[in-house]
């Protein structure tokens, strides 16, 4: 079935609406897990490094499994994947309310909820891109704010639910809210043409000619038919030996080839031989595609800016993700009184992330702004803000730093621009998949590393110095790789004129 042309409106705005709420419902609790993190510390009495694994897995598993998520959406469609993933997210949250220990949470909250979020993100982005072409940037920007709004609301919601119903009741209610993803998924109507004729079925004898890669058709077909002939005759002989009753009659049939080799077995053998040959050619073609994929990956890493970009995104997620998970505990460790909390720090990070996504995205559209340098600037400022957290001892200072961190975390909206500028639009999908894998790796490692620093030193000072150093290092590496002075060696030299040679041919006269 062929896809219709993207309508750039109509039912597409319904897709944007339900995709926004899908990301709101699935990412609200995992991004605002810092509220639950404090409760898990008190409930299980484990170290901060080990407890931080729960939230980091929930955010990192979906990115690490992005190739599998893309394969599922491509194979089954966005609607079935959304409905199935809604059950995963809701079930994982409800199951977490019965967790007897922290290891159970690794599976129920970290893996099940994290993988469900990864599937939902891929499904919402895929179906939105199908419905929009000219307005695709606007549509993707609108649905991406769903996770940020979810972080803002769920931070306060989960704190209120914990106060009224306890940790277990909070997880049960949040899981029940996640069941609304099923209603959102039911509205994701696939963009397919129902009135287009089905593709004409190709005859088996035409398949080798169409898909032939190597000029071995005749030889391979004859070999396959000969093999089938031998196996067919040996099977008949074996049957004649083991037969209990009419073994004499079967032996007579074997002597008469005109009886055994009828028209129907010949046609069957020919079709099987042609299909076997087709499978061989298809396997060779797939192997060639895998070799080309590996070659393209190696070629991407030969680009020094791309190599610096993957280091920067890895270090950014190692150092930049922990604040959204640990800021509530940082405030408690700094002896900030609960009466001073006008708004949860995680809520401030969430709302400022949404603002940063929109404003940085608008800045990236200006022709006079280099998006690569803009991304580097966000990394450097964010690294400095992380290094300033140990000096914050009041709610106002922590709130200000949370707003700065949240705003510049919105640089995710310009990251596709940066990737496109680095590798080109034709290699964007390949390069973006690789970078998202490293982003998931950083998300999974960052909070536990910061938590281990606290367990080791009993203070967050060295932990956030480490986080700020990681983000600053990534920013400066990317800046050095992107400087114009480093690109002089890439300028193409004028090609020398081809050398011609004259050959004198002797003729026998």
Short mmCIF file of C-alpha atoms in Angstrom, two decimals:
data_model
loop_
_atom_site.label_atom_id
_atom_site.label_comp_id
_atom_site.label_asym_id
_atom_site.label_seq_id
_atom_site.Cartn_x
_atom_site.Cartn_y
_atom_site.Cartn_z
CA UNK A 1 0.00 0.00 0.00
CA UNK A 2 1.42 3.34 -1.01
CA UNK A 3 1.32 6.32 1.33
CA UNK A 4 -0.74 9.34 0.38
CA UNK A 5 0.84 12.76 0.02
CA UNK A 6 1.39 14.47 3.37
CA UNK A 7 -1.72 16.66 3.97
CA UNK A 8 0.15 19.20 6.18
CA UNK A 9 -3.01 19.73 8.18
CA UNK A 10 -6.45 18.22 8.54
CA UNK A 11 -6.23 15.01 10.56
CA UNK A 12 -2.51 15.76 10.95
CA UNK A 13 -3.33 18.29 13.69
CA UNK A 14 -5.18 15.52 15.55
CA UNK A 15 -1.98 13.47 15.24
CA UNK A 16 0.01 16.40 16.70
CA UNK A 17 -2.49 16.72 19.57
CA UNK A 18 -2.45 13.03 20.53
CA UNK A 19 1.35 12.78 20.03
CA UNK A 20 1.81 15.73 22.39
CA UNK A 21 -0.28 14.04 25.08
CA UNK A 22 1.41 10.69 24.44
CA UNK A 23 4.82 12.19 25.21
CA UNK A 24 3.27 14.13 28.10
CA UNK A 25 1.86 10.95 29.68
CA UNK A 26 4.82 8.64 29.06
CA UNK A 27 7.72 10.98 29.81
CA UNK A 28 6.14 12.92 32.69
CA UNK A 29 7.05 10.45 35.43
CA UNK A 30 10.49 9.32 34.11
CA UNK A 31 11.70 12.91 33.66
CA UNK A 32 10.31 13.98 37.05
CA UNK A 33 11.73 10.88 38.74
CA UNK A 34 13.75 13.10 41.08
CA UNK A 35 10.69 13.35 43.35
CA UNK A 36 10.46 9.55 43.53
CA UNK A 37 14.24 9.27 43.91
CA UNK A 38 14.09 10.84 47.39
CA UNK A 39 11.31 8.45 48.43
CA UNK A 40 13.21 5.42 47.15
CA UNK A 41 16.29 6.50 49.12
CA UNK A 42 14.25 6.52 52.31
CA UNK A 43 12.26 3.37 51.48
CA UNK A 44 15.10 1.01 50.50
CA UNK A 45 18.09 2.57 52.26
CA UNK A 46 20.44 1.92 49.32
CA UNK A 47 23.29 4.16 48.20
CA UNK A 48 22.58 7.17 46.02
CA UNK A 49 24.64 5.78 43.17
CA UNK A 50 22.66 2.53 43.07
CA UNK A 51 19.28 4.25 43.50
CA UNK A 52 20.08 6.70 40.69
CA UNK A 53 20.25 3.76 38.28
CA UNK A 54 16.44 3.54 38.30
CA UNK A 55 15.87 6.98 36.80
CA UNK A 56 18.89 6.79 34.49
CA UNK A 57 17.73 3.46 33.02
CA UNK A 58 14.25 4.85 32.43
CA UNK A 59 15.73 7.68 30.34
CA UNK A 60 18.58 5.79 28.70
CA UNK A 61 17.09 2.42 27.72
CA UNK A 62 14.76 3.94 25.13
CA UNK A 63 17.65 5.73 23.41
CA UNK A 64 19.92 2.69 23.57
CA UNK A 65 17.20 0.57 21.96
CA UNK A 66 16.35 3.16 19.28
CA UNK A 67 17.30 0.84 16.36
CA UNK A 68 14.93 -1.84 17.71
CA UNK A 69 12.21 0.76 18.27
CA UNK A 70 12.54 2.01 14.69
CA UNK A 71 12.32 -1.56 13.38
CA UNK A 72 9.13 -2.22 15.37
CA UNK A 73 7.42 0.95 14.10
CA UNK A 74 8.46 0.20 10.52
CA UNK A 75 7.18 -3.38 10.76
CA UNK A 76 3.89 -2.95 12.64
CA UNK A 77 2.97 0.72 12.27
CA UNK A 78 2.62 3.58 14.75
CA UNK A 79 -0.87 2.76 16.06
CA UNK A 80 -0.23 -0.86 17.20
CA UNK A 81 3.15 0.10 18.68
CA UNK A 82 1.59 3.03 20.60
CA UNK A 83 -1.18 0.87 22.07
CA UNK A 84 1.25 -1.91 23.03
CA UNK A 85 3.72 0.58 24.51
CA UNK A 86 0.93 2.25 26.49
CA UNK A 87 0.34 -1.08 28.24
CA UNK A 88 4.10 -1.35 28.87
CA UNK A 89 4.42 2.10 30.45
CA UNK A 90 1.24 1.78 32.54
CA UNK A 91 2.07 -1.78 33.60
CA UNK A 92 5.65 -0.89 34.51
CA UNK A 93 4.53 2.05 36.68
CA UNK A 94 1.87 -0.01 38.46
CA UNK A 95 4.26 -2.93 38.92
CA UNK A 96 6.79 -0.57 40.50
CA UNK A 97 4.36 0.16 43.32
CA UNK A 98 4.82 -3.45 44.51
CA UNK A 99 8.64 -3.36 44.31
CA UNK A 100 10.17 -5.18 47.33
CA UNK A 101 13.69 -3.89 46.63
CA UNK A 102 15.71 -1.62 44.35
CA UNK A 103 16.61 -4.44 41.97
CA UNK A 104 12.96 -5.01 41.14
CA UNK A 105 12.71 -1.31 40.23
CA UNK A 106 15.62 -1.71 37.80
CA UNK A 107 13.37 -4.00 35.76
CA UNK A 108 9.88 -2.60 36.30
CA UNK A 109 10.63 1.14 36.19
CA UNK A 110 14.02 1.28 34.49
CA UNK A 111 13.69 -1.28 31.68
CA UNK A 112 9.94 -1.76 31.11
CA UNK A 113 8.95 1.90 31.40
CA UNK A 114 12.13 3.06 29.62
CA UNK A 115 11.64 0.74 26.65
CA UNK A 116 7.97 1.72 26.41
CA UNK A 117 8.92 5.41 26.32
CA UNK A 118 11.46 4.74 23.57
CA UNK A 119 8.84 2.96 21.46
CA UNK A 120 6.31 5.76 22.00
CA UNK A 121 8.81 8.46 21.07
CA UNK A 122 9.69 6.71 17.81
CA UNK A 123 6.03 6.08 16.97
CA UNK A 124 4.92 9.69 17.58
CA UNK A 125 7.81 11.19 15.60
CA UNK A 126 7.33 8.74 12.70
CA UNK A 127 3.60 9.29 12.23
CA UNK A 128 3.99 13.07 12.60
CA UNK A 129 6.62 13.11 9.84
CA UNK A 130 4.23 11.12 7.62
CA UNK A 131 1.42 13.65 8.06
CA UNK A 132 3.57 16.79 7.66
CA UNK A 133 6.06 17.89 5.05
CA UNK A 134 6.11 21.69 4.68
CA UNK A 135 5.18 22.23 8.35
CA UNK A 136 7.15 19.31 9.73
CA UNK A 137 9.45 21.48 11.86
CA UNK A 138 6.50 23.19 13.55
CA UNK A 139 4.72 19.89 14.16
CA UNK A 140 7.79 18.20 15.64
CA UNK A 141 8.46 21.25 17.82
CA UNK A 142 4.93 21.13 19.22
CA UNK A 143 4.97 17.44 20.10
CA UNK A 144 8.47 17.65 21.61
CA UNK A 145 7.24 20.16 24.19
CA UNK A 146 4.93 17.46 25.56
CA UNK A 147 7.78 15.86 27.51
CA UNK A 148 8.85 19.22 28.95
CA UNK A 149 5.31 20.12 30.02
CA UNK A 150 5.02 16.63 31.49
CA UNK A 151 8.16 17.21 33.54
CA UNK A 152 6.75 20.51 34.82
CA UNK A 153 3.35 19.10 35.85
CA UNK A 154 4.38 15.63 37.04
CA UNK A 155 7.03 17.04 39.39
CA UNK A 156 4.32 18.80 41.43
CA UNK A 157 1.72 16.08 40.84
CA UNK A 158 3.92 13.23 42.09
CA UNK A 159 4.94 15.21 45.18
CA UNK A 160 1.29 15.86 46.01
CA UNK A 161 0.31 12.22 45.42
CA UNK A 162 3.16 11.00 47.65
CA UNK A 163 1.95 13.28 50.46
CA UNK A 164 -1.68 12.09 50.20
CA UNK A 165 -1.38 8.42 49.13
CA UNK A 166 2.24 7.44 49.76
CA UNK A 167 4.81 6.19 47.27
CA UNK A 168 2.86 3.07 46.29
CA UNK A 169 -0.39 4.96 45.74
CA UNK A 170 1.43 7.60 43.69
CA UNK A 171 2.84 5.00 41.29
CA UNK A 172 -0.56 3.27 40.95
CA UNK A 173 -2.33 6.55 40.09
CA UNK A 174 0.39 7.66 37.66
CA UNK A 175 0.22 4.24 35.99
CA UNK A 176 -3.55 4.57 35.65
CA UNK A 177 -3.10 7.98 34.04
CA UNK A 178 -0.68 6.40 31.54
CA UNK A 179 -3.51 4.15 30.30
CA UNK A 180 -4.83 7.21 28.46
CA UNK A 181 -2.03 6.54 25.96
CA UNK A 182 -4.27 3.77 24.58
CA UNK A 183 -6.93 6.33 23.66
CA UNK A 184 -4.27 8.51 22.02
CA UNK A 185 -2.94 5.56 20.05
CA UNK A 186 -6.40 4.63 18.75
CA UNK A 187 -6.58 8.05 17.02
CA UNK A 188 -3.28 7.55 15.16
CA UNK A 189 -4.87 6.64 11.86
CA UNK A 190 -2.22 5.38 9.41
CA UNK A 191 -1.71 7.52 6.33
CA UNK A 192 -2.41 4.89 3.69
CA UNK A 193 -4.42 4.84 0.50
CA UNK A 194 -7.19 2.27 0.74
CA UNK A 195 -8.35 2.58 -2.87
CA UNK A 196 -5.04 1.98 -4.61
CA UNK A 197 -4.79 -1.40 -6.40
CA UNK A 198 -2.65 -4.10 -4.90
CA UNK A 199 0.69 -4.61 -6.60
CA UNK A 200 0.67 -7.22 -9.31
CA UNK A 201 2.06 -10.55 -8.19
CA UNK A 202 5.24 -11.43 -10.00
CA UNK A 203 5.47 -14.89 -11.49
CA UNK A 204 8.15 -17.09 -9.92
CA UNK A 205 9.92 -17.52 -13.25
CA UNK A 206 10.37 -13.73 -13.50
CA UNK A 207 11.95 -13.30 -10.10
CA UNK A 208 15.51 -14.38 -10.93
CA UNK A 209 15.62 -12.03 -13.93
CA UNK A 210 14.47 -9.07 -11.82
CA UNK A 211 16.62 -9.60 -8.77
CA UNK A 212 19.67 -11.17 -10.34
CA UNK A 213 22.89 -9.57 -9.03
CA UNK A 214 25.45 -11.92 -10.50
CA UNK A 215 25.23 -13.44 -13.94
CA UNK A 216 24.84 -16.99 -12.67
CA UNK A 217 21.19 -17.62 -13.49
CA UNK A 218 21.47 -20.56 -15.80
CA UNK A 219 24.16 -22.32 -13.85
CA UNK A 220 22.49 -21.93 -10.47
CA UNK A 221 19.08 -23.00 -11.69
CA UNK A 222 20.51 -26.15 -13.29
CA UNK A 223 22.42 -26.98 -10.12
CA UNK A 224 19.34 -26.55 -7.96
CA UNK A 225 17.21 -28.70 -10.25
CA UNK A 226 19.86 -31.43 -10.32
CA UNK A 227 20.01 -31.41 -6.51
CA UNK A 228 16.25 -31.70 -6.30
CA UNK A 229 16.24 -34.53 -8.84
CA UNK A 230 18.78 -36.49 -6.80
CA UNK A 231 16.92 -35.93 -3.54
CA UNK A 232 13.62 -36.85 -5.16
CA UNK A 233 14.96 -40.12 -6.60
CA UNK A 234 16.71 -41.06 -3.34
CA UNK A 235 13.49 -40.41 -1.43
CA UNK A 236 11.58 -42.70 -3.76
CA UNK A 237 14.18 -45.44 -3.35
CA UNK A 238 14.06 -45.13 0.42
CA UNK A 239 10.31 -45.35 0.40
CA UNK A 240 10.41 -48.47 -1.76
CA UNK A 241 12.79 -50.19 0.67
CA UNK A 242 10.83 -49.38 3.82
CA UNK A 243 7.40 -50.05 2.36
CA UNK A 244 5.51 -52.86 4.07
CA UNK A 245 2.89 -53.66 1.51
CA UNK A 246 3.15 -52.94 -2.22
CA UNK A 247 6.92 -52.73 -2.39
CA UNK A 248 7.02 -54.54 -5.69
CA UNK A 249 4.61 -52.09 -7.24
CA UNK A 250 6.64 -49.13 -6.02
CA UNK A 251 9.84 -50.66 -7.42
CA UNK A 252 8.11 -50.99 -10.78
CA UNK A 253 7.17 -47.37 -10.64
CA UNK A 254 10.77 -46.46 -10.01
CA UNK A 255 11.82 -48.28 -13.16
CA UNK A 256 9.38 -46.26 -15.22
CA UNK A 257 10.51 -42.59 -15.13
CA UNK A 258 7.55 -41.43 -17.19
CA UNK A 259 5.21 -42.35 -14.35
CA UNK A 260 7.19 -40.89 -11.45
CA UNK A 261 8.25 -37.62 -13.08
CA UNK A 262 4.86 -36.22 -13.89
CA UNK A 263 4.16 -32.70 -14.94
CA UNK A 264 3.16 -31.53 -11.46
CA UNK A 265 6.39 -32.57 -9.65
CA UNK A 266 8.45 -31.06 -12.47
CA UNK A 267 6.65 -27.73 -12.10
CA UNK A 268 7.02 -27.88 -8.32
CA UNK A 269 10.74 -28.62 -8.55
CA UNK A 270 11.26 -25.79 -10.99
CA UNK A 271 9.50 -23.30 -8.72
CA UNK A 272 11.46 -24.49 -5.68
CA UNK A 273 14.72 -24.20 -7.60
CA UNK A 274 13.89 -20.67 -8.72
CA UNK A 275 12.89 -19.63 -5.19
CA UNK A 276 16.10 -21.14 -3.80
CA UNK A 277 18.12 -19.19 -6.32
CA UNK A 278 16.20 -16.02 -5.47
CA UNK A 279 16.92 -16.50 -1.73
CA UNK A 280 20.62 -16.90 -2.48
CA UNK A 281 20.69 -13.70 -4.49
CA UNK A 282 18.70 -11.86 -1.81
CA UNK A 283 21.12 -13.01 0.89
CA UNK A 284 24.06 -11.77 -1.19
CA UNK A 285 22.31 -8.46 -1.68
CA UNK A 286 21.58 -8.08 2.06
CA UNK A 287 25.19 -8.90 2.88
CA UNK A 288 26.31 -6.20 0.46
CA UNK A 289 23.97 -3.71 2.15
CA UNK A 290 25.44 -4.56 5.57
CA UNK A 291 28.95 -4.04 4.20
CA UNK A 292 27.91 -0.69 2.76
CA UNK A 293 26.35 0.30 6.13
CA UNK A 294 29.59 -0.50 7.97
CA UNK A 295 31.55 1.42 5.35
CA UNK A 296 29.30 4.46 5.71
CA UNK A 297 29.68 4.32 9.50
CA UNK A 298 33.47 4.30 9.22
CA UNK A 299 33.27 7.19 6.76
CA UNK A 300 31.16 9.19 9.27
CA UNK A 301 33.77 8.81 11.99
CA UNK A 302 36.47 9.99 9.60
CA UNK A 303 34.72 13.39 9.74
CA UNK A 304 36.46 15.06 12.71
CA UNK A 305 33.49 17.32 13.48
CA UNK A 306 31.17 14.30 13.69
CA UNK A 307 33.65 12.48 15.93
CA UNK A 308 33.81 15.55 18.18
CA UNK A 309 30.00 15.74 18.12
CA UNK A 310 29.57 12.19 19.37
CA UNK A 311 32.08 12.84 22.18
CA UNK A 312 30.24 16.07 23.05
CA UNK A 313 26.78 14.43 23.19
CA UNK A 314 28.14 11.57 25.31
CA UNK A 315 29.82 13.93 27.81
CA UNK A 316 26.80 16.28 27.76
CA UNK A 317 24.43 13.49 28.82
CA UNK A 318 26.84 12.18 31.44
CA UNK A 319 27.10 15.61 33.06
CA UNK A 320 23.91 17.40 32.03
CA UNK A 321 21.23 14.83 32.84
CA UNK A 322 21.87 14.37 36.62
CA UNK A 323 20.45 17.80 37.68
CA UNK A 324 16.93 16.85 36.58
CA UNK A 325 17.19 13.76 38.76
CA UNK A 326 19.15 15.04 41.75
CA UNK A 327 18.25 18.72 42.26
CA UNK A 328 15.59 17.92 44.87
CA UNK A 329 18.13 15.94 46.87
CA UNK A 330 20.71 18.70 46.37
CA UNK A 331 18.28 21.17 47.98
CA UNK A 332 17.71 18.79 50.89
CA UNK A 333 21.46 18.27 51.31
CA UNK A 334 21.93 22.07 51.34
CA UNK A 335 19.49 22.32 54.29
CA UNK A 336 16.93 24.32 52.31
CA UNK A 337 13.69 24.44 54.29
CA UNK A 338 10.54 23.06 52.68
CA UNK A 339 8.69 26.28 53.52
CA UNK A 340 10.94 28.12 51.08
CA UNK A 341 9.93 25.92 48.14
CA UNK A 342 7.66 28.10 46.05
CA UNK A 343 7.89 25.62 43.17
CA UNK A 344 9.73 22.28 42.85
CA UNK A 345 13.15 22.71 41.27
CA UNK A 346 12.39 19.94 38.78
CA UNK A 347 9.29 21.85 37.66
CA UNK A 348 11.45 24.91 37.00
CA UNK A 349 13.82 22.78 34.91
CA UNK A 350 10.86 21.38 32.97
CA UNK A 351 9.19 24.66 32.06
CA UNK A 352 12.48 26.32 31.16
CA UNK A 353 13.39 23.34 28.95
CA UNK A 354 10.21 23.93 26.95
CA UNK A 355 11.05 27.65 26.66
CA UNK A 356 14.62 26.82 25.62
CA UNK A 357 13.48 24.41 22.92
CA UNK A 358 11.26 27.06 21.35
CA UNK A 359 13.65 30.04 21.60
CA UNK A 360 16.78 28.13 20.56
CA UNK A 361 14.85 26.63 17.67
CA UNK A 362 13.82 30.12 16.53
CA UNK A 363 17.43 31.35 16.81
CA UNK A 364 18.62 28.42 14.72
CA UNK A 365 16.39 29.58 11.82
CA UNK A 366 18.27 32.89 11.48
CA UNK A 367 20.70 32.75 8.58
CA UNK A 368 23.37 34.84 10.33
CA UNK A 369 23.61 32.43 13.30
CA UNK A 370 25.89 29.43 13.02
CA UNK A 371 23.97 26.61 14.71
CA UNK A 372 27.14 24.67 15.46
CA UNK A 373 28.63 27.59 17.42
CA UNK A 374 25.24 28.17 19.07
CA UNK A 375 25.22 24.57 20.27
CA UNK A 376 28.79 24.95 21.57
CA UNK A 377 27.75 28.11 23.47
CA UNK A 378 24.90 26.23 25.18
CA UNK A 379 27.33 23.51 26.30
CA UNK A 380 29.86 25.98 27.74
CA UNK A 381 27.26 28.04 29.63
CA UNK A 382 25.61 24.89 30.95
CA UNK A 383 28.98 23.52 32.12
CA UNK A 384 29.67 26.73 34.05
CA UNK A 385 26.22 26.58 35.66
CA UNK A 386 26.86 23.01 36.80
CA UNK A 387 30.15 24.05 38.39
CA UNK A 388 28.29 26.81 40.27
CA UNK A 389 25.79 24.46 41.94
CA UNK A 390 28.11 23.65 44.92
CA UNK A 391 28.15 27.39 45.79
CA UNK A 392 24.33 27.62 45.91
CA UNK A 393 23.07 27.42 49.47
CA UNK A 394 19.60 28.99 49.16
CA UNK A 395 16.40 28.19 47.30
CA UNK A 396 16.59 31.34 45.16
CA UNK A 397 20.10 30.53 43.93
CA UNK A 398 19.21 26.89 43.22
CA UNK A 399 16.05 28.00 41.38
CA UNK A 400 18.07 30.43 39.23
CA UNK A 401 20.63 27.74 38.35
CA UNK A 402 17.81 25.27 37.65
CA UNK A 403 16.27 27.77 35.21
CA UNK A 404 19.62 28.24 33.41
CA UNK A 405 20.20 24.48 33.21
CA UNK A 406 16.67 23.86 31.99
CA UNK A 407 16.84 26.56 29.32
CA UNK A 408 20.10 25.30 27.82
CA UNK A 409 18.97 21.67 28.06
CA UNK A 410 16.54 22.81 25.37
CA UNK A 411 19.46 22.61 22.92
CA UNK A 412 17.97 19.22 21.96
CA UNK A 413 15.76 21.17 19.54
CA UNK A 414 18.80 22.40 17.55
CA UNK A 415 20.72 19.13 17.71
CA UNK A 416 19.18 17.83 14.42
CA UNK A 417 20.24 21.12 12.77
CA UNK A 418 23.79 20.60 14.02
CA UNK A 419 23.85 16.99 12.81
CA UNK A 420 22.56 18.02 9.38
CA UNK A 421 25.19 20.77 9.13
CA UNK A 422 27.89 18.26 10.04
CA UNK A 423 27.06 15.25 7.82
CA UNK A 424 24.50 16.51 5.29
CA UNK A 425 20.81 15.76 4.88
CA UNK A 426 21.41 12.51 2.98
CA UNK A 427 23.27 10.95 5.96
CA UNK A 428 21.13 12.49 8.70
CA UNK A 429 19.14 9.37 9.64
CA UNK A 430 22.25 7.18 9.85
CA UNK A 431 24.27 9.69 11.85
CA UNK A 432 21.39 10.67 14.16
CA UNK A 433 20.80 7.02 15.10
CA UNK A 434 24.44 6.62 16.11
CA UNK A 435 24.42 9.83 18.14
CA UNK A 436 21.19 8.89 19.93
CA UNK A 437 22.77 5.59 20.99
CA UNK A 438 25.64 7.47 22.65
CA UNK A 439 23.15 9.91 24.18
CA UNK A 440 21.33 6.97 25.78
CA UNK A 441 24.62 5.62 27.04
CA UNK A 442 25.37 8.97 28.69
CA UNK A 443 21.88 9.15 30.21
CA UNK A 444 22.36 5.69 31.73
CA UNK A 445 25.82 6.42 33.19
CA UNK A 446 25.52 10.05 34.37
CA UNK A 447 23.28 9.88 37.48
CA UNK A 448 24.90 6.73 38.94
CA UNK A 449 28.37 8.27 38.56
CA UNK A 450 27.24 11.45 40.34
CA UNK A 451 25.56 9.34 43.03
CA UNK A 452 28.74 7.29 43.54
CA UNK A 453 30.71 10.52 43.99
CA UNK A 454 28.29 11.49 46.76
CA UNK A 455 28.56 8.07 48.41
CA UNK A 456 32.33 8.41 48.31
CA UNK A 457 32.66 12.02 49.51
CA UNK A 458 29.29 12.56 51.31
CA UNK A 459 28.85 15.81 49.38
CA UNK A 460 27.62 16.84 45.93
CA UNK A 461 30.45 19.34 45.40
CA UNK A 462 32.92 17.06 43.62
CA UNK A 463 30.05 15.33 41.79
CA UNK A 464 28.86 18.53 40.15
CA UNK A 465 32.40 19.72 39.49
CA UNK A 466 32.80 16.47 37.58
CA UNK A 467 29.50 17.02 35.71
CA UNK A 468 30.45 20.57 34.76
CA UNK A 469 33.91 19.46 33.64
CA UNK A 470 32.38 16.79 31.37
CA UNK A 471 30.03 19.26 29.65
CA UNK A 472 32.77 21.91 29.32
CA UNK A 473 35.19 19.35 27.88
CA UNK A 474 32.65 18.25 25.29
CA UNK A 475 31.95 21.86 24.32
CA UNK A 476 35.62 22.78 23.89
CA UNK A 477 36.39 19.61 21.90
CA UNK A 478 33.53 20.41 19.52
CA UNK A 479 34.63 24.06 19.30
CA UNK A 480 38.20 23.10 18.36
CA UNK A 481 36.98 20.65 15.73
CA UNK A 482 34.61 23.26 14.23
CA UNK A 483 37.07 26.18 14.03
CA UNK A 484 37.66 27.39 10.46
CA UNK A 485 41.43 27.11 10.89
CA UNK A 486 41.08 23.35 11.27
CA UNK A 487 39.16 23.05 8.01
CA UNK A 488 41.89 24.41 5.76
CA UNK A 489 43.19 20.94 5.14
CA UNK A 490 39.78 19.92 3.77
CA UNK A 491 39.87 22.45 0.96
CA UNK A 492 40.07 20.66 -2.32
CA UNK A 493 43.19 21.32 -4.31
CA UNK A 494 42.80 21.86 -8.05
CA UNK A 495 42.95 18.55 -9.81
CA UNK A 496 45.99 18.14 -12.07
CA UNK A 497 45.35 17.80 -15.75
CA UNK A 498 45.23 14.17 -16.79
CA UNK A 499 48.46 12.94 -18.33
CA UNK A 500 48.09 11.57 -21.83
CA UNK A 501 50.32 8.92 -23.28
CA UNK A 502 50.81 8.22 -26.98
CA UNK A 503 51.27 4.65 -27.97
CA UNK A 504 52.62 3.62 -31.38
CA UNK A 505 50.97 0.50 -32.64
CA UNK A 506 52.99 -1.67 -34.98
CA UNK A 507 51.07 -3.28 -37.77
CA UNK A 508 52.06 -6.29 -39.72
CA UNK A 509 51.95 -5.30 -43.32
#
